[in-house]
Coordinates of C-alpha atoms in Angstrom, one line a residue:
M1012 CA 2.3 7.0 -27.4
N1013 CA -0.8 9.1 -27.6
D1014 CA -0.9 12.9 -28.1
L1015 CA -1.3 13.6 -24.4
E1016 CA 1.8 11.7 -23.5
S1017 CA 3.9 13.4 -26.2
I1018 CA 3.2 17.0 -25.2
V1019 CA 4.0 17.0 -21.5
P1020 CA 6.2 20.1 -20.9
I1021 CA 9.6 20.2 -19.2
L1022 CA 9.6 22.4 -16.1
N1023 CA 12.4 24.6 -14.8
L1024 CA 12.6 25.4 -11.1
D1025 CA 13.5 29.0 -12.0
D1026 CA 10.0 29.3 -13.5
L1027 CA 8.3 28.2 -10.4
K1028 CA 7.7 30.0 -7.1
I1029 CA 7.9 27.5 -4.4
I1030 CA 5.3 28.6 -1.8
S1031 CA 5.3 25.9 0.9
A1032 CA 5.9 22.2 1.7
L1033 CA 2.5 20.5 1.7
G1034 CA 3.5 17.0 2.9
R1035 CA 4.9 13.7 1.8
G1036 CA 4.1 10.3 0.4
A1037 CA 5.9 7.0 0.4
K1038 CA 8.3 8.0 -2.3
G1039 CA 8.3 11.8 -2.5
L1040 CA 7.7 15.2 -1.0
V1041 CA 5.0 17.5 -2.3
F1042 CA 5.3 21.3 -2.5
L1043 CA 2.7 24.0 -3.4
V1044 CA 4.2 26.0 -6.3
K1045 CA 3.1 28.9 -8.4
E1046 CA 3.9 28.9 -12.1
K1047 CA 5.3 32.4 -12.7
Q1048 CA 4.2 33.0 -16.3
H1049 CA 0.5 32.4 -15.9
G1050 CA 0.1 32.3 -12.1
E1051 CA -1.2 28.7 -12.0
M1052 CA -1.1 26.8 -8.7
W1053 CA 0.3 23.3 -8.8
G1054 CA 1.3 20.5 -6.5
L1055 CA 4.9 19.5 -7.3
K1056 CA 5.9 16.0 -6.3
V1057 CA 9.7 15.7 -5.8
I1058 CA 12.0 12.7 -5.5
L1059 CA 15.7 12.6 -4.8
R1060 CA 17.5 11.7 -8.1
D1061 CA 20.5 9.7 -6.9
L1062 CA 18.3 7.7 -4.5
I1063 CA 16.3 6.5 -7.5
E1064 CA 19.4 5.8 -9.6
K1065 CA 21.0 4.0 -6.7
R1066 CA 18.1 1.7 -6.1
N1067 CA 17.5 1.1 -9.8
K1068 CA 21.1 -0.1 -10.2
D1069 CA 20.6 -2.6 -7.3
V1070 CA 18.9 -5.2 -9.5
S1071 CA 19.1 -7.7 -6.6
D1072 CA 16.7 -5.5 -4.6
H1073 CA 13.4 -6.6 -6.1
V1074 CA 11.2 -4.5 -3.8
H1075 CA 13.1 -1.3 -4.4
A1076 CA 13.4 -1.9 -8.2
N1077 CA 9.6 -2.4 -8.4
E1078 CA 8.9 0.5 -6.1
Y1079 CA 10.7 3.0 -8.3
K1080 CA 9.1 1.7 -11.4
R1081 CA 6.0 3.4 -10.0
V1082 CA 7.5 6.9 -10.5
S1083 CA 7.5 6.6 -14.3
F1084 CA 4.3 4.5 -14.3
E1085 CA 2.4 7.2 -12.4
Q1086 CA 3.6 9.9 -14.8
K1087 CA 2.5 7.7 -17.7
V1088 CA -1.0 7.2 -16.2
L1089 CA -1.4 10.9 -15.4
S1090 CA -0.5 11.9 -19.0
R1091 CA -3.4 9.8 -20.4
F1092 CA -6.1 11.5 -18.4
S1093 CA -8.6 13.8 -20.1
H1094 CA -11.4 14.0 -17.6
P1095 CA -12.6 16.8 -15.2
L1096 CA -12.6 14.5 -12.2
L1097 CA -8.9 13.4 -12.7
P1098 CA -5.7 15.4 -12.5
S1099 CA -3.7 16.7 -15.4
L1100 CA 0.1 16.3 -15.7
R1101 CA 1.3 19.8 -15.9
G1102 CA 5.0 19.0 -16.5
V1103 CA 8.0 17.1 -15.5
L1104 CA 11.1 18.4 -13.7
A1105 CA 14.7 17.3 -13.5
T1106 CA 17.7 19.0 -11.9
R1107 CA 21.1 17.6 -10.8
K1108 CA 19.6 16.6 -7.5
I1109 CA 15.9 16.0 -7.9
V1110 CA 13.3 14.8 -10.3
G1111 CA 9.5 15.3 -10.1
Y1112 CA 6.3 16.3 -11.8
A1113 CA 3.5 18.8 -11.3
I1114 CA -0.2 18.5 -11.2
D1115 CA -3.0 20.9 -10.4
F1116 CA -3.6 22.0 -6.8
C1117 CA -7.0 21.6 -5.0
P1118 CA -7.5 24.0 -2.0
G1119 CA -10.6 22.1 -0.7
G1120 CA -8.9 19.2 1.2
N1121 CA -10.4 15.7 1.0
L1122 CA -13.5 13.8 1.9
H1123 CA -12.0 12.5 5.1
Q1124 CA -11.5 16.1 6.2
L1125 CA -14.9 17.2 5.1
R1126 CA -16.6 14.3 7.0
K1127 CA -14.7 15.1 10.2
Q1128 CA -15.9 18.7 10.0
Q1129 CA -19.5 17.6 10.3
S1130 CA -21.2 17.8 13.7
E1131 CA -21.5 14.0 14.0
R1132 CA -18.6 13.3 11.7
M1133 CA -21.0 11.8 9.1
L1134 CA -22.3 13.1 5.8
S1135 CA -26.0 13.3 4.8
V1136 CA -27.4 10.9 2.3
D1137 CA -27.9 13.6 -0.3
I1138 CA -24.2 14.7 0.0
I1139 CA -23.1 11.1 -0.1
R1140 CA -25.2 10.6 -3.3
F1141 CA -23.4 13.5 -5.1
Y1142 CA -19.9 12.4 -4.2
A1143 CA -20.7 8.8 -4.9
A1144 CA -22.1 9.6 -8.4
E1145 CA -18.9 11.5 -9.2
L1146 CA -16.8 8.6 -8.0
V1147 CA -18.7 6.2 -10.2
L1148 CA -17.9 8.5 -13.2
A1149 CA -14.2 8.6 -12.3
L1150 CA -14.0 4.9 -11.8
E1151 CA -15.9 4.3 -15.0
Y1152 CA -13.4 6.4 -17.0
L1153 CA -10.4 4.7 -15.3
H1154 CA -11.7 1.2 -16.0
S1155 CA -12.4 2.1 -19.6
L1156 CA -8.6 2.8 -19.9
G1157 CA -7.8 -0.6 -18.4
I1158 CA -6.6 1.0 -15.2
V1159 CA -7.4 -0.5 -11.8
Y1160 CA -7.1 2.2 -9.1
R1161 CA -6.5 0.0 -6.0
D1162 CA -6.3 2.7 -3.4
L1163 CA -9.7 4.3 -3.2
K1164 CA -10.2 6.0 0.2
P1165 CA -11.5 9.4 1.4
E1166 CA -8.0 10.8 1.7
N1167 CA -7.5 10.3 -2.1
I1168 CA -10.8 12.0 -3.0
L1169 CA -10.0 15.7 -3.1
I1170 CA -12.3 18.7 -3.5
Q1171 CA -11.5 21.1 -6.3
E1172 CA -12.0 24.8 -6.2
N1173 CA -15.3 24.4 -8.1
G1174 CA -16.6 21.9 -5.5
H1175 CA -16.3 18.8 -7.7
I1176 CA -14.1 15.9 -6.6
M1177 CA -10.8 14.9 -8.0
L1178 CA -9.4 11.4 -7.6
V1179 CA -5.7 11.4 -7.0
D1180 CA -2.6 9.3 -6.1
F1181 CA -2.1 6.6 -8.8
D1182 CA 1.2 5.1 -7.6
L1183 CA -0.6 1.9 -6.6
S1184 CA -2.6 1.6 -9.8
T1185 CA -2.0 -1.0 -12.4
E1186 CA -3.1 -1.8 -15.9
I1187 CA -4.9 -5.0 -16.8
S1188 CA -6.7 -6.3 -19.9
S1189 CA -10.0 -4.5 -20.5
S1190 CA -11.5 -7.9 -21.3
C1191 CA -11.1 -8.9 -17.6
G1192 CA -14.0 -8.5 -15.3
Q1193 CA -16.1 -5.8 -17.1
N1194 CA -15.5 -3.9 -20.3
V1195 CA -16.7 -0.4 -19.5
T1196 CA -17.4 2.4 -22.0
P1197 CA -18.0 5.6 -20.1
S1198 CA -21.2 7.3 -20.9
N1199 CA -19.8 10.6 -19.8
S1200 CA -16.4 10.9 -21.5
I1201 CA -15.8 14.6 -21.2
S1202 CA -12.5 16.0 -22.4
T1203 CA -10.6 18.6 -20.4
K1204 CA -11.0 21.1 -23.2
S1205 CA -14.8 20.9 -23.5
H1206 CA -16.0 20.9 -19.9
P1207 CA -16.9 24.3 -18.6
Y1208 CA -15.6 23.6 -15.1
R1209 CA -12.3 22.3 -16.3
R1210 CA -10.3 25.5 -15.6
K1211 CA -7.0 26.2 -17.1
S1212 CA -5.5 25.6 -13.7
Y1213 CA -7.7 22.7 -12.7
C1214 CA -7.4 22.5 -9.0
F1215 CA -5.4 19.7 -7.5
N1216 CA -4.2 18.9 -4.0
C1217 CA -1.5 16.2 -4.2
F1218 CA -1.0 12.5 -4.5
C1219 CA 0.2 11.7 -1.0
N1220 CA -1.8 9.7 1.4
S1221 CA -3.9 12.6 2.7
G1222 CA -4.7 13.6 6.3
R1223 CA -6.9 15.9 8.3
T1224 CA -6.9 19.6 7.6
T1225 CA -5.9 21.5 4.5
A1226 CA -2.6 22.4 6.0
D1227 CA -1.7 18.8 7.0
S1228 CA -3.9 16.9 4.4
Y1229 CA -0.8 15.2 3.1
S1230 CA 0.0 13.3 6.2
P1231 CA -1.1 9.6 6.0
K1232 CA -4.0 8.4 8.0
H1233 CA -3.4 4.7 7.3
N1234 CA -0.4 2.6 6.6
T1235 CA 0.3 2.3 2.9
S1236 CA 2.0 -0.5 1.0
L1237 CA 4.9 -1.1 -1.1
V1238 CA 4.2 -2.1 -4.7
A1239 CA 4.9 -5.0 -6.9
P1240 CA 3.9 -3.4 -10.3
E1241 CA 3.0 -5.3 -13.4
S1242 CA 5.0 -4.3 -16.4
D1243 CA 2.4 -5.3 -19.0
P1244 CA -1.4 -5.4 -19.1
T1245 CA -2.7 -8.8 -17.8
E1246 CA -6.0 -10.4 -17.3
K1247 CA -5.6 -10.2 -13.5
S1248 CA -3.1 -8.9 -11.0
N1249 CA -1.7 -10.9 -8.1
S1250 CA 0.0 -7.9 -6.3
F1251 CA -1.0 -7.0 -2.8
V1252 CA -1.3 -3.3 -2.5
G1253 CA -3.5 -0.7 -0.9
T1254 CA -4.6 0.6 2.5
E1255 CA -5.6 -2.2 4.9
E1256 CA -9.1 -1.1 5.9
Y1257 CA -10.1 -0.8 2.2
I1258 CA -8.5 -4.0 0.8
P1259 CA -10.9 -6.6 -0.6
P1260 CA -11.0 -10.3 0.3
E1261 CA -9.6 -11.5 -3.0
M1262 CA -6.5 -9.5 -2.6
I1263 CA -5.8 -10.9 0.9
Q1264 CA -6.4 -14.4 -0.4
A1265 CA -4.1 -13.8 -3.4
H1266 CA -6.8 -15.2 -5.8
G1267 CA -5.9 -12.6 -8.4
H1268 CA -7.9 -9.4 -8.8
D1269 CA -9.4 -7.1 -11.4
F1270 CA -11.6 -4.0 -11.6
A1271 CA -13.9 -5.4 -8.9
V1272 CA -11.4 -4.4 -6.2
D1273 CA -12.3 -0.8 -6.8
L1274 CA -15.9 -1.5 -6.2
W1275 CA -15.2 -3.2 -2.9
S1276 CA -13.2 -0.1 -1.8
F1277 CA -16.1 2.1 -3.1
G1278 CA -18.4 0.2 -0.7
V1279 CA -16.1 0.8 2.2
V1280 CA -15.9 4.5 1.4
L1281 CA -19.7 4.8 1.3
Y1282 CA -20.0 3.0 4.6
E1283 CA -17.5 5.3 6.2
M1284 CA -19.3 8.4 4.9
L1285 CA -22.6 7.1 6.3
Y1286 CA -21.4 5.8 9.7
G1287 CA -18.2 7.7 10.3
V1288 CA -16.1 4.5 10.6
T1289 CA -14.9 1.8 8.2
P1290 CA -16.8 -1.5 8.4
F1291 CA -14.0 -4.0 9.2
K1292 CA -11.5 -2.2 11.3
G1293 CA -10.0 -4.4 14.0
S1294 CA -7.5 -3.7 16.8
N1295 CA -4.6 -4.7 14.6
R1296 CA -4.0 -5.7 11.0
K1297 CA -4.5 -9.4 11.5
E1298 CA -8.0 -8.8 13.0
T1299 CA -8.9 -6.3 10.3
F1300 CA -8.1 -8.8 7.6
F1301 CA -9.9 -11.6 9.4
R1302 CA -13.0 -9.4 9.6
I1303 CA -12.7 -8.5 5.9
L1304 CA -12.6 -12.3 5.1
S1305 CA -15.2 -13.6 7.4
T1306 CA -17.7 -11.0 8.7
A1307 CA -20.6 -9.1 7.0
P1308 CA -20.8 -5.3 7.3
D1309 CA -22.9 -4.1 10.2
L1310 CA -25.5 -2.0 8.3
V1311 CA -27.3 -0.6 11.4
G1312 CA -30.5 1.2 10.7
E1313 CA -33.6 0.8 8.6
A1314 CA -33.4 -0.6 5.1
T1315 CA -32.6 2.1 2.6
P1316 CA -31.3 2.2 -1.0
L1317 CA -27.9 3.4 0.2
R1318 CA -27.5 0.5 2.7
D1319 CA -28.6 -1.9 0.0
L1320 CA -26.0 -0.6 -2.4
I1321 CA -23.3 -0.9 0.3
R1322 CA -24.3 -4.4 1.0
K1323 CA -24.0 -5.3 -2.7
L1324 CA -20.6 -3.7 -3.0
L1325 CA -19.2 -5.5 0.1
V1326 CA -19.8 -9.0 -1.3
K1327 CA -16.9 -11.3 -0.5
D1328 CA -17.0 -13.1 -3.9
P1329 CA -15.9 -10.5 -6.6
T1330 CA -17.8 -12.4 -9.2
E1331 CA -21.0 -11.8 -7.3
R1332 CA -20.3 -8.2 -6.5
I1333 CA -22.4 -5.6 -8.2
K1334 CA -20.9 -4.3 -11.4
L1335 CA -20.2 -0.7 -12.3
G1336 CA -22.9 -0.5 -14.9
E1337 CA -25.4 -2.0 -12.4
I1338 CA -24.5 0.6 -9.8
K1339 CA -25.6 3.4 -12.1
G1340 CA -29.0 1.8 -12.4
H1341 CA -29.3 1.1 -8.6
E1342 CA -32.3 2.6 -6.7
F1343 CA -29.9 4.9 -4.7
F1344 CA -29.2 6.8 -7.9
M1345 CA -32.8 6.9 -9.1
G1346 CA -33.4 10.2 -10.9
I1347 CA -29.8 11.0 -11.5
D1348 CA -29.0 12.4 -14.9
W1349 CA -25.5 11.0 -15.4
N1350 CA -24.8 13.4 -18.2
M1351 CA -25.5 16.5 -16.1
I1352 CA -23.6 15.7 -12.8
L1353 CA -20.5 17.5 -13.9
E1354 CA -22.6 20.5 -15.0
M1355 CA -23.7 21.2 -11.4
S1356 CA -22.6 24.7 -10.5
R1357 CA -23.2 24.5 -6.8
P1358 CA -21.9 21.2 -5.3
P1359 CA -22.4 20.6 -1.6
Y1360 CA -19.2 22.3 -0.6
I1361 CA -17.3 25.2 -2.3
P1362 CA -13.8 25.6 -0.8
P1363 CA -11.7 28.7 -0.7
T1364 CA -9.9 29.6 -3.9
S1365 CA -6.3 28.7 -4.4
H1366 CA -5.3 32.4 -3.8
E1367 CA -7.4 32.5 -0.6
F1368 CA -5.7 29.3 0.6
V1369 CA -2.3 30.8 0.1
V1370 CA -3.1 34.1 1.8
K1371 CA -4.8 32.3 4.8
E1372 CA -1.9 30.0 5.3
G1373 CA 0.6 32.9 5.2
K1374 CA 3.1 30.9 3.4
E1375 CA 6.5 32.3 2.4
E1376 CA 8.5 31.4 -0.7
I1377 CA 11.0 28.7 -0.4
L1378 CA 14.2 29.1 -2.4
K1379 CA 15.3 26.6 -5.0
T1380 CA 18.4 25.7 -3.0
D1381 CA 16.3 25.2 0.1
L1382 CA 14.0 22.8 -1.8
E1383 CA 16.8 20.6 -3.1
S1384 CA 18.6 20.5 0.3
F1385 CA 15.3 19.8 2.1
V1386 CA 14.5 16.8 -0.1
E1387 CA 18.1 15.6 0.2
R1388 CA 18.1 15.8 4.0
I1389 CA 14.8 13.9 4.3
F1390 CA 15.6 11.1 1.9
R1391 CA 19.3 10.6 2.6
G1392 CA 18.5 10.2 6.3
E1393 CA 15.7 7.7 5.6
D1394 CA 17.9 5.8 3.1
E1395 CA 20.5 5.2 5.8
V1396 CA 17.8 3.8 8.1
E1397 CA 16.4 1.7 5.2
N1398 CA 19.9 0.3 4.5
K1399 CA 20.2 -0.8 8.1
K1400 CA 16.8 -2.5 7.9
N1401 CA 17.8 -4.3 4.8
D1402 CA 21.1 -5.5 6.3
Q1403 CA 19.1 -6.9 9.2
K1404 CA 16.6 -8.6 6.9
N1405 CA 19.4 -10.3 4.9
S1406 CA 20.9 -11.7 8.1
D1407 CA 17.5 -13.1 9.2
K1408 CA 16.3 -14.3 5.8
N1409 CA 16.2 -17.9 6.9
Q1410 CA 13.8 -17.1 9.7
L1411 CA 10.1 -16.6 9.5
T1412 CA 9.2 -12.9 9.7
E1413 CA 6.5 -11.6 11.9
K1414 CA 4.3 -10.7 8.9
Q1415 CA 4.7 -14.2 7.5
M1416 CA 3.7 -15.8 10.8
W1417 CA 0.3 -14.1 11.0
V1418 CA -0.3 -14.6 7.2
K1419 CA -0.1 -18.3 7.8
G1420 CA -3.0 -18.0 10.2
L1421 CA -5.4 -16.9 7.4
D1422 CA -7.1 -19.4 5.2
N1423 CA -5.8 -19.5 1.6
S1424 CA -3.4 -16.7 2.2
P1425 CA -0.1 -16.6 0.2
E1426 CA 3.2 -17.4 1.7
T1427 CA 5.4 -15.6 -0.8
N1428 CA 7.3 -12.4 -0.3
D1429 CA 5.0 -10.7 -2.9
F1430 CA 2.3 -10.6 -0.2
I1431 CA 4.5 -8.8 2.3
V1432 CA 3.9 -5.2 1.3
F1433 CA 3.1 -3.2 4.4

């Protein structure tokens, strides 16, 4: 255990002013809270305690057991971060009814929201270059820790109060051997203590699958997966996780994957910022996956360095895909001083402050008892529905499921339950 992991504070609900419910993710609800002593604004992710304990005791339920391993895994990952483009774990919480943890709040929404606010729902090349460069630095740092992100999309790229991005939502991440794929040593390893824009309350939105506006930016845009987490670092992962429009070919084909999956998703994100749509979206999931496996991205327009970078990122064979170090030397980033990006005092968009966000939204404080009962109502109700679904699955376990049927239609696709994650 490193120093960061050993000093995570224990939080008490009595010390937090719960301002509003922000939204929800696959396994938890997120609330905007204000730490009373110093006035810091945090996003508090909350999960029902007895639901976790119940599912952990059910060792026969492989999916649920793995799903809830992610709760502790995400906390562990967050506690390791010391970088201005990644969230800080502010503390962990446990009451008789709920468990959770807090990270910094970002009032600026996400890149999906920012893109949709533009007149043509696309970003200019210069703005794309800025956000792309910061994403490169964030991925470089993650990969240097042996962490594969596996859910890169505009909804998970949030805008901090100072205008710089923050990459969030690590419940689909995994850890693999740093000897796999590419061994990255970040050239811009900046600690949270030394960076001038790393404020004491370093803005953070939340780690749900984000949506459209600041008020509803925690509602999912795309379907998200369940998780088959790896317990120990390995050379490659065989899990199938992520958001369907951003998933790389090697994951669909179950060939095993490494750090290169993040670079494919990076290419999809750049394409979406440039064209306003993702490159492989079909009318349904089967068609989307078919296009990911078999079609080239439609890079309409004149040849430019940005289109060339996207083309090199969206290479089907991960071994032929451009590497992270090569990206930094690509023509699209010509003239970029990688050591000065985080020093920029005027990024393309400066959002309202956390205080202005709260005043504008007119939120009223939620009582502690309301918080616990609200979480309980949401997840107890859903647990009953899930139990009914599981009973139906058990009765039909000898029949081929709909998901397995279409999976069989894809070349080299797996036929095991590990693939069925959506």
